[in-house]
Amino acid sequence: MSKPVVAVVGRPNVGKSTLFNVLAGERISIVKDTPGVTRDRIYADVEWLNHSFTMVDTGGIEPDSKDVILSQMREQAEIAIATADVILFMTDVHQGLVDADAKVADMLRRSHKPVVLVVNKVDSFQKYMSDVYEFYNLGIGDPMPISAASRLGLGDMLEEVVKHFPNTSKEEEEDTRPKVAIVGKPNVGKSSLVNKLAGEARVIVSDIAGTTRDAIDTEVKYNGREYIFIDTAGLRRKNKIKEEIERYSIIRAVTAVERADVVILVIDATEGVTEQDAKIAGIAHERGKGIIIAVNKWDAIEKDDKTIYKHTNKIREILSFMSYAEIMFISAKTGQRLNKMFEMIDMVLENNAMRVATGVLNEIMTEAVAMQQPPSDKGKRLRLYYITQVAVKPPTFVIFVNDKELMHFSYTRYLENRIRDTFGFKGTALKFIIRERKEDK
């Protein structure tokens, strides 16, 4: 089931990053140790009581003039409205109510999306409550006083946020159609691909980078099976700096990936794989989705007998953390190899939901241990007792060992490769949880 998305809107310096770090348990400001996956403060996975959700920061804008601040806040508020289930509108008690806040509140009110109005930096409720009341003038509900830095009022705020989460469990049980997110940088041909697969021009396609608005769901029927394609929106082009366009394309990728079973990362063959592609791929990898890399515009490349190998090697090198991903060379324009796309999606769906019997897993592990001794440290050797699969989407395995510290990443990777040798698991990440069990006396 996809997690609800909470978007945080607010002017610079109202404390969005502080709130992010507190709710995400400080993890968000750390660069992930997965190669190729950098984490800047764009999104965070937050767990509170029995709720988990994805928190998206719609930007830290540093405007030079009043005009720029309004246009950029409008832009980020639009993105929040398009992608979020709940909008957290953050203001600052020290700066008070400003004109820009009122303009954005007006937009949010018209969006009919649930909005939680938060007044930050209220370090003392007694001292600042009269200033908090001023924010009632925005007309979007009760202002909630918090201090992200002092961790005051966060429980009440989160309680208010989770009240607005959609009750999706019933709907999702009914809709079992596979959901496929098409992600990638602006202008790599995502919309053209959806249009070609759907057989009709449903998504606006234009040469201007980022002309698609909001995420669009397209139903496609192939060989009697229905699929939902989620096309991640780009941006209407304004005089925006490159980083901002990239930032927003990542925000939208996060929200689409969250809803999808399979993610198709579209790469431009004429540009090759980029760092931005690696960031977007990292989001799908972290969330354990089925992954297909579609190298688009293949018709525009001059080829010899080594072209495919060169491109494949380059992709494998930059996206080394997801060597399991399937690669396809396609052309959305000419339709080249698109008939194979549905077969590939079906295969990845199947692998992402595959279960392996415990007995078979333990046979593979016993054989793997016999072939390559587990590591040891200061005379103590790692012992592996038992392995079992506990979940699918992604396939998740628990390994019981005598000492977690001895279970090096490289040995886990070795076991993963042995399991893949037997069962393939093409196109899906595998997740391993290491548990310690004391040796029997």
Coordinates of C-alpha atoms in Angstrom, one line a residue:
M1 CA 0.0 0.0 0.0
S2 CA 1.4 3.4 -0.9
K3 CA 2.2 5.8 1.9
P4 CA 0.3 9.1 2.3
V5 CA 2.4 12.2 1.1
V6 CA 2.6 15.3 3.3
A7 CA 4.0 18.4 1.5
V8 CA 5.6 21.2 3.5
V9 CA 5.1 24.7 2.1
G10 CA 6.6 27.8 3.5
R11 CA 8.9 30.7 3.0
P12 CA 12.7 30.4 3.5
N13 CA 13.9 30.3 7.1
V14 CA 10.6 29.3 8.7
G15 CA 12.3 26.1 10.0
K16 CA 11.3 23.4 7.4
S17 CA 14.7 21.7 7.5
T18 CA 14.7 21.7 11.3
L19 CA 11.3 20.0 11.3
F20 CA 12.4 17.5 8.7
N21 CA 15.4 16.5 10.7
V22 CA 13.4 16.1 13.9
L23 CA 10.7 14.0 12.3
A24 CA 13.1 11.9 10.3
G25 CA 15.2 11.2 13.3
E26 CA 18.2 13.1 11.9
R27 CA 18.7 10.6 9.2
I28 CA 17.7 12.9 6.4
S29 CA 20.8 15.1 6.6
I30 CA 23.1 12.1 6.3
V31 CA 24.2 11.0 2.8
K32 CA 23.0 7.4 2.3
D33 CA 25.7 4.8 2.1
T34 CA 24.1 3.4 -1.1
P35 CA 26.5 4.4 -3.9
G36 CA 24.9 7.0 -6.2
V37 CA 22.2 7.9 -3.8
T38 CA 22.6 11.3 -2.2
R39 CA 19.9 12.5 0.1
D40 CA 19.3 16.2 0.2
R41 CA 16.4 17.5 2.2
I42 CA 13.7 16.8 -0.4
Y43 CA 11.9 13.9 1.2
A44 CA 11.9 11.9 4.3
D45 CA 10.2 8.8 5.5
V46 CA 8.5 9.6 8.8
E47 CA 7.0 7.1 11.3
W48 CA 4.7 8.3 14.1
L49 CA 2.8 5.9 16.4
N50 CA 1.3 3.4 13.9
H51 CA 1.4 5.8 10.9
S52 CA 4.1 6.1 8.3
F53 CA 4.1 8.7 5.6
T54 CA 6.4 10.4 3.1
M55 CA 7.2 14.1 3.9
V56 CA 8.2 16.2 0.9
D57 CA 9.9 19.6 1.1
T58 CA 8.7 21.8 -1.7
G59 CA 11.7 24.0 -1.7
G60 CA 13.9 26.5 0.1
I61 CA 13.5 29.6 -2.1
E62 CA 15.8 32.5 -1.7
P63 CA 14.1 35.3 -3.6
D64 CA 15.6 38.7 -4.4
S65 CA 12.4 40.6 -4.8
K66 CA 8.8 40.5 -3.7
D67 CA 7.6 39.6 -7.2
V68 CA 9.9 36.6 -7.3
I69 CA 8.9 35.3 -3.9
L70 CA 5.2 35.3 -4.9
S71 CA 5.7 33.6 -8.2
Q72 CA 8.0 30.9 -6.7
M73 CA 5.8 30.3 -3.7
R74 CA 2.9 29.9 -6.1
E75 CA 4.9 27.4 -8.1
Q76 CA 5.8 25.4 -5.0
A77 CA 2.3 25.5 -3.6
E78 CA 1.0 24.2 -7.0
I79 CA 3.4 21.3 -6.7
A80 CA 2.3 20.6 -3.1
I81 CA -1.3 20.7 -4.2
A82 CA -0.7 18.3 -7.1
T83 CA 1.2 15.7 -5.3
A84 CA 0.2 15.7 -1.6
D85 CA -2.6 14.1 0.4
V86 CA -2.1 16.7 3.2
I87 CA -0.4 20.1 3.0
L88 CA 1.6 21.4 6.0
F89 CA 1.7 25.2 5.7
M90 CA 4.6 26.5 7.8
T91 CA 4.8 30.1 9.1
D92 CA 7.1 31.9 11.5
V93 CA 5.8 33.5 14.7
H94 CA 8.8 35.9 14.8
Q95 CA 8.3 37.2 11.3
G96 CA 4.5 37.4 11.9
L97 CA 1.9 37.3 9.2
V98 CA 3.2 38.6 5.8
D99 CA 1.5 39.3 2.5
A100 CA 3.1 36.2 0.8
D101 CA 1.5 33.9 3.4
A102 CA -1.9 35.3 2.7
K103 CA -1.5 34.8 -1.1
V104 CA -0.5 31.2 -0.7
A105 CA -3.3 30.6 1.9
D106 CA -5.7 31.8 -0.7
M107 CA -4.4 29.2 -3.2
L108 CA -4.4 26.4 -0.7
R109 CA -8.0 27.2 0.3
R110 CA -9.1 26.9 -3.3
S111 CA -7.3 23.6 -3.8
H112 CA -9.8 21.8 -1.4
K113 CA -6.9 19.8 -0.1
P114 CA -6.6 19.4 3.7
V115 CA -4.2 22.0 5.0
V116 CA -2.6 22.0 8.5
L117 CA -1.4 25.5 9.4
V118 CA 1.7 25.5 11.6
V119 CA 3.2 28.5 13.4
N120 CA 6.9 27.6 14.1
K121 CA 9.4 29.0 16.6
V122 CA 6.8 29.2 19.5
D123 CA 9.4 28.4 22.2
S124 CA 7.1 29.6 24.9
F125 CA 3.3 29.2 24.6
Q126 CA 2.6 31.8 27.3
K127 CA 4.8 34.4 25.6
Y128 CA 3.7 33.9 21.9
M129 CA 0.1 32.7 22.0
S130 CA -1.3 36.2 21.3
D131 CA 1.0 36.4 18.2
V132 CA -0.2 32.9 17.1
Y133 CA -3.9 34.1 17.1
E134 CA -3.0 36.6 14.3
F135 CA -2.7 33.6 11.9
Y136 CA -6.4 33.0 12.2
N137 CA -6.7 35.9 9.6
L138 CA -5.4 33.4 6.9
G139 CA -8.8 31.7 7.1
I140 CA -7.5 28.2 6.7
G141 CA -8.2 26.8 10.1
D142 CA -6.7 26.8 13.5
P143 CA -3.0 27.7 13.7
M144 CA -1.0 25.1 15.5
P145 CA 1.9 26.5 17.6
I146 CA 5.1 24.4 17.5
S147 CA 8.8 24.8 18.0
A148 CA 10.6 22.4 15.7
A149 CA 13.9 23.2 17.4
S150 CA 12.6 22.6 21.0
R151 CA 10.3 19.8 19.8
L152 CA 7.3 21.4 21.3
G153 CA 3.8 20.8 20.0
L154 CA 4.9 18.2 17.4
G155 CA 2.6 15.4 18.8
D156 CA -0.5 17.7 18.4
M157 CA 0.6 18.7 15.0
L158 CA 1.1 15.1 13.8
E159 CA -2.2 14.1 15.3
E160 CA -3.9 16.8 13.1
V161 CA -1.9 15.7 10.0
V162 CA -2.9 12.0 10.3
K163 CA -6.6 12.8 10.7
H164 CA -6.6 13.9 7.1
F165 CA -4.9 10.7 5.7
P166 CA -7.1 9.1 3.0
N167 CA -8.5 5.7 4.0
T168 CA -7.0 3.9 1.0
S169 CA -7.0 0.4 2.2
K170 CA -10.5 -0.4 0.9
E171 CA -9.9 1.3 -2.5
E172 CA -6.5 -0.3 -2.9
E173 CA -7.9 -3.8 -2.2
E174 CA -10.4 -3.4 -5.0
D175 CA -7.9 -1.9 -7.5
T176 CA -5.4 -4.7 -8.0
R177 CA -4.2 -3.5 -11.4
P178 CA -0.5 -3.2 -11.6
K179 CA 0.7 0.4 -11.3
V180 CA 3.7 1.5 -13.3
A181 CA 5.5 4.8 -12.7
I182 CA 7.3 6.4 -15.6
V183 CA 10.1 8.5 -14.0
G184 CA 13.1 10.4 -15.3
K185 CA 14.5 13.9 -15.9
P186 CA 12.4 16.4 -17.8
N187 CA 12.3 16.0 -21.6
V188 CA 13.6 12.4 -21.8
G189 CA 10.4 11.3 -23.5
K190 CA 8.2 10.0 -20.6
S191 CA 5.0 11.3 -22.0
S192 CA 5.8 10.1 -25.5
L193 CA 6.4 6.6 -24.1
V194 CA 3.0 6.6 -22.2
N195 CA 1.2 7.9 -25.4
K196 CA 2.8 5.2 -27.5
L197 CA 1.9 2.4 -25.0
A198 CA -1.6 3.7 -24.7
G199 CA -2.0 4.1 -28.5
E200 CA -3.3 7.6 -28.3
A201 CA -2.1 11.1 -27.3
R202 CA -3.4 11.4 -23.8
V203 CA -0.5 13.2 -22.3
I204 CA 0.6 16.6 -23.8
V205 CA 4.0 16.2 -25.5
S206 CA 6.1 19.2 -26.3
D207 CA 9.7 20.0 -27.0
I208 CA 9.9 22.4 -24.1
A209 CA 11.4 20.6 -21.1
G210 CA 8.9 19.9 -18.4
T211 CA 5.6 20.8 -20.1
T212 CA 3.6 18.0 -18.5
R213 CA 1.6 19.2 -15.5
D214 CA 0.7 17.1 -12.5
A215 CA 1.0 13.3 -12.3
I216 CA -1.4 11.7 -14.8
D217 CA -2.8 8.2 -14.6
T218 CA -3.4 6.5 -17.9
E219 CA -5.2 3.1 -18.1
V220 CA -3.7 0.8 -20.7
K221 CA -5.0 -2.6 -21.7
Y222 CA -2.7 -5.2 -23.2
N223 CA -3.4 -8.8 -23.9
G224 CA -6.5 -8.6 -21.7
R225 CA -4.6 -7.2 -18.7
E226 CA -5.1 -3.7 -17.4
Y227 CA -2.2 -1.5 -16.2
I228 CA -2.2 2.0 -14.7
F229 CA 0.7 4.1 -16.0
I230 CA 1.7 7.1 -13.8
D231 CA 3.4 9.8 -15.8
T232 CA 5.4 12.0 -13.5
A233 CA 4.8 15.6 -14.3
G234 CA 7.5 18.0 -15.3
L235 CA 7.1 21.8 -14.9
R236 CA 5.8 24.6 -17.0
R237 CA 8.9 26.4 -18.0
K238 CA 9.6 29.7 -16.4
N239 CA 13.0 31.4 -16.0
K240 CA 13.9 28.8 -13.5
I241 CA 17.4 27.7 -12.6
K242 CA 18.3 24.2 -13.6
E243 CA 18.6 23.0 -10.0
E244 CA 15.0 24.0 -9.2
I245 CA 13.6 22.1 -12.2
E246 CA 15.7 19.1 -11.1
R247 CA 14.5 19.4 -7.5
Y248 CA 10.9 19.4 -8.5
S249 CA 11.3 16.5 -10.9
I250 CA 12.7 14.5 -7.9
I251 CA 9.7 15.6 -5.7
R252 CA 7.3 14.3 -8.2
A253 CA 9.3 11.1 -8.7
V254 CA 9.1 10.4 -5.0
T255 CA 5.3 10.7 -4.9
A256 CA 4.8 8.6 -8.1
V257 CA 7.3 5.8 -7.0
E258 CA 5.4 5.6 -3.7
R259 CA 2.2 4.5 -5.5
A260 CA 3.8 2.2 -8.0
D261 CA 4.6 -1.5 -8.2
V262 CA 7.1 -1.2 -11.0
V263 CA 9.2 1.9 -11.9
I264 CA 10.4 2.5 -15.4
L265 CA 13.4 4.9 -15.3
V266 CA 13.6 6.6 -18.7
I267 CA 17.1 7.7 -19.8
D268 CA 17.9 9.8 -22.8
A269 CA 20.3 7.7 -25.0
T270 CA 21.7 10.8 -26.6
E271 CA 22.7 12.2 -23.2
G272 CA 23.6 9.0 -21.4
V273 CA 23.0 8.2 -17.8
T274 CA 23.5 11.2 -15.4
E275 CA 23.8 11.9 -11.7
Q276 CA 20.2 13.1 -11.8
D277 CA 19.1 9.7 -13.1
A278 CA 21.0 8.0 -10.3
K279 CA 19.2 10.1 -7.7
I280 CA 15.8 9.2 -9.2
A281 CA 16.8 5.5 -9.5
G282 CA 17.9 5.6 -5.8
I283 CA 14.4 6.6 -4.7
A284 CA 12.9 3.5 -6.4
H285 CA 15.8 1.3 -5.1
E286 CA 15.3 2.4 -1.5
R287 CA 11.6 1.7 -1.7
G288 CA 12.2 -1.8 -3.0
K289 CA 10.2 -1.4 -6.2
G290 CA 10.5 -3.5 -9.4
I291 CA 12.8 -1.5 -11.8
I292 CA 13.2 -1.3 -15.5
I293 CA 15.7 1.1 -17.1
A294 CA 14.4 2.2 -20.5
V295 CA 17.0 3.9 -22.7
N296 CA 14.9 6.1 -25.0
K297 CA 15.7 7.8 -28.3
W298 CA 17.7 4.7 -29.3
D299 CA 16.8 5.5 -32.9
A300 CA 18.8 8.8 -32.7
I301 CA 22.1 7.0 -31.9
E302 CA 24.7 5.9 -34.5
K303 CA 25.4 2.3 -33.8
D304 CA 28.0 -0.3 -34.4
D305 CA 28.3 -3.9 -33.0
K306 CA 29.6 -2.6 -29.6
T307 CA 27.1 0.3 -29.0
I308 CA 24.7 -1.6 -26.8
Y309 CA 27.6 -3.0 -24.7
K310 CA 29.1 0.4 -24.2
H311 CA 25.8 1.9 -23.1
T312 CA 25.0 -1.1 -20.8
N313 CA 28.4 -0.9 -19.1
K314 CA 28.1 2.8 -18.5
I315 CA 24.6 2.4 -17.0
R316 CA 25.8 -0.5 -14.8
E317 CA 28.8 1.5 -13.6
I318 CA 26.8 4.6 -12.6
L319 CA 23.8 2.7 -11.2
S320 CA 26.0 0.1 -9.6
F321 CA 23.8 -0.1 -6.5
M322 CA 21.0 -1.7 -8.7
S323 CA 22.8 -4.2 -10.8
Y324 CA 19.5 -6.3 -10.8
A325 CA 17.6 -3.7 -12.9
E326 CA 16.5 -4.8 -16.4
I327 CA 17.7 -2.6 -19.2
M328 CA 15.8 -2.0 -22.5
F329 CA 16.8 0.1 -25.5
I330 CA 13.7 1.7 -27.0
S331 CA 12.3 4.5 -29.1
A332 CA 9.0 6.0 -28.0
K333 CA 9.0 7.9 -31.3
T334 CA 9.2 4.8 -33.6
G335 CA 7.8 2.2 -31.2
Q336 CA 11.0 0.2 -31.3
R337 CA 10.9 -2.7 -28.8
L338 CA 7.8 -1.3 -27.0
N339 CA 6.0 -4.6 -27.6
K340 CA 8.5 -6.2 -25.2
M341 CA 7.8 -3.6 -22.5
F342 CA 4.6 -5.4 -21.2
E343 CA 6.4 -8.8 -21.0
M344 CA 9.2 -7.1 -19.1
I345 CA 6.7 -5.4 -16.7
D346 CA 4.9 -8.7 -16.1
M347 CA 8.2 -10.5 -15.4
V348 CA 9.4 -7.8 -12.9
L349 CA 6.0 -7.8 -11.1
E350 CA 6.2 -11.6 -10.7
N351 CA 9.7 -11.4 -9.3
N352 CA 8.9 -8.6 -6.9
A353 CA 6.1 -10.7 -5.4
M354 CA 8.0 -14.1 -5.6
R355 CA 8.2 -16.3 -2.5
V356 CA 10.8 -19.0 -1.9
A357 CA 10.3 -21.9 0.5
T358 CA 12.3 -21.8 3.7
G359 CA 13.8 -25.3 3.2
V360 CA 15.2 -24.3 -0.2
L361 CA 16.7 -21.1 1.1
N362 CA 18.5 -22.9 3.9
E363 CA 19.9 -25.4 1.4
I364 CA 21.3 -22.5 -0.7
M365 CA 22.7 -20.9 2.4
T366 CA 24.4 -24.1 3.6
E367 CA 26.0 -24.7 0.2
A368 CA 27.1 -21.0 0.0
V369 CA 28.7 -21.2 3.5
A370 CA 30.5 -24.5 2.5
M371 CA 31.9 -22.8 -0.7
Q372 CA 33.0 -19.6 1.0
Q373 CA 33.7 -19.4 4.8
P374 CA 32.0 -16.6 6.7
P375 CA 34.2 -13.9 8.0
S376 CA 35.8 -13.9 11.4
D377 CA 37.2 -11.3 13.7
K378 CA 39.7 -11.7 16.6
G379 CA 39.2 -15.5 16.5
K380 CA 35.4 -15.3 16.5
R381 CA 33.8 -16.6 13.4
L382 CA 30.4 -15.7 12.0
R383 CA 27.9 -18.5 12.2
L384 CA 24.7 -18.5 10.1
Y385 CA 21.9 -20.5 11.7
Y386 CA 18.8 -20.0 9.6
I387 CA 17.2 -18.0 6.7
T388 CA 13.6 -17.4 5.9
Q389 CA 11.6 -15.1 3.7
V390 CA 9.2 -12.8 5.6
A391 CA 7.7 -10.5 3.0
V392 CA 7.3 -9.7 -0.7
K393 CA 7.3 -6.4 -2.6
P394 CA 10.3 -6.4 -2.2
P395 CA 11.3 -10.0 -1.3
T396 CA 12.6 -9.7 2.3
F397 CA 14.7 -12.3 4.0
V398 CA 15.7 -12.6 7.7
I399 CA 19.0 -14.3 8.5
F400 CA 19.7 -15.5 12.0
V401 CA 23.4 -15.3 13.0
N402 CA 25.5 -15.5 16.2
D403 CA 26.9 -12.0 15.9
K404 CA 25.5 -9.2 13.8
E405 CA 28.8 -7.2 13.8
L406 CA 30.5 -10.0 12.0
M407 CA 28.0 -10.0 9.1
H408 CA 29.8 -7.8 6.7
F409 CA 27.9 -6.1 3.8
S410 CA 30.1 -8.1 1.3
Y411 CA 29.0 -11.5 2.8
T412 CA 25.3 -10.5 2.6
R413 CA 25.9 -9.5 -1.0
Y414 CA 27.6 -12.9 -1.6
L415 CA 24.5 -14.7 -0.2
E416 CA 22.2 -12.4 -2.3
N417 CA 24.1 -13.4 -5.4
R418 CA 23.7 -17.1 -4.6
I419 CA 19.9 -16.7 -4.2
R420 CA 19.8 -14.7 -7.4
D421 CA 21.8 -17.4 -9.2
T422 CA 19.0 -19.9 -8.3
F423 CA 15.9 -17.8 -8.6
G424 CA 16.8 -14.9 -10.8
F425 CA 14.7 -12.2 -9.1
K426 CA 15.5 -10.0 -12.2
G427 CA 14.3 -6.4 -11.9
T428 CA 13.7 -6.3 -8.1
A429 CA 15.8 -5.4 -5.1
L430 CA 16.1 -8.0 -2.3
K431 CA 16.1 -6.9 1.3
F432 CA 18.0 -8.6 4.1
I433 CA 17.5 -8.3 7.8
I434 CA 20.1 -9.7 10.1
R435 CA 19.0 -10.9 13.5
E436 CA 21.2 -12.1 16.3
R437 CA 20.4 -15.4 18.1
K438 CA 22.6 -16.5 21.0
E439 CA 24.5 -19.7 20.6
D440 CA 23.0 -22.6 22.4
K441 CA 24.9 -23.4 25.5

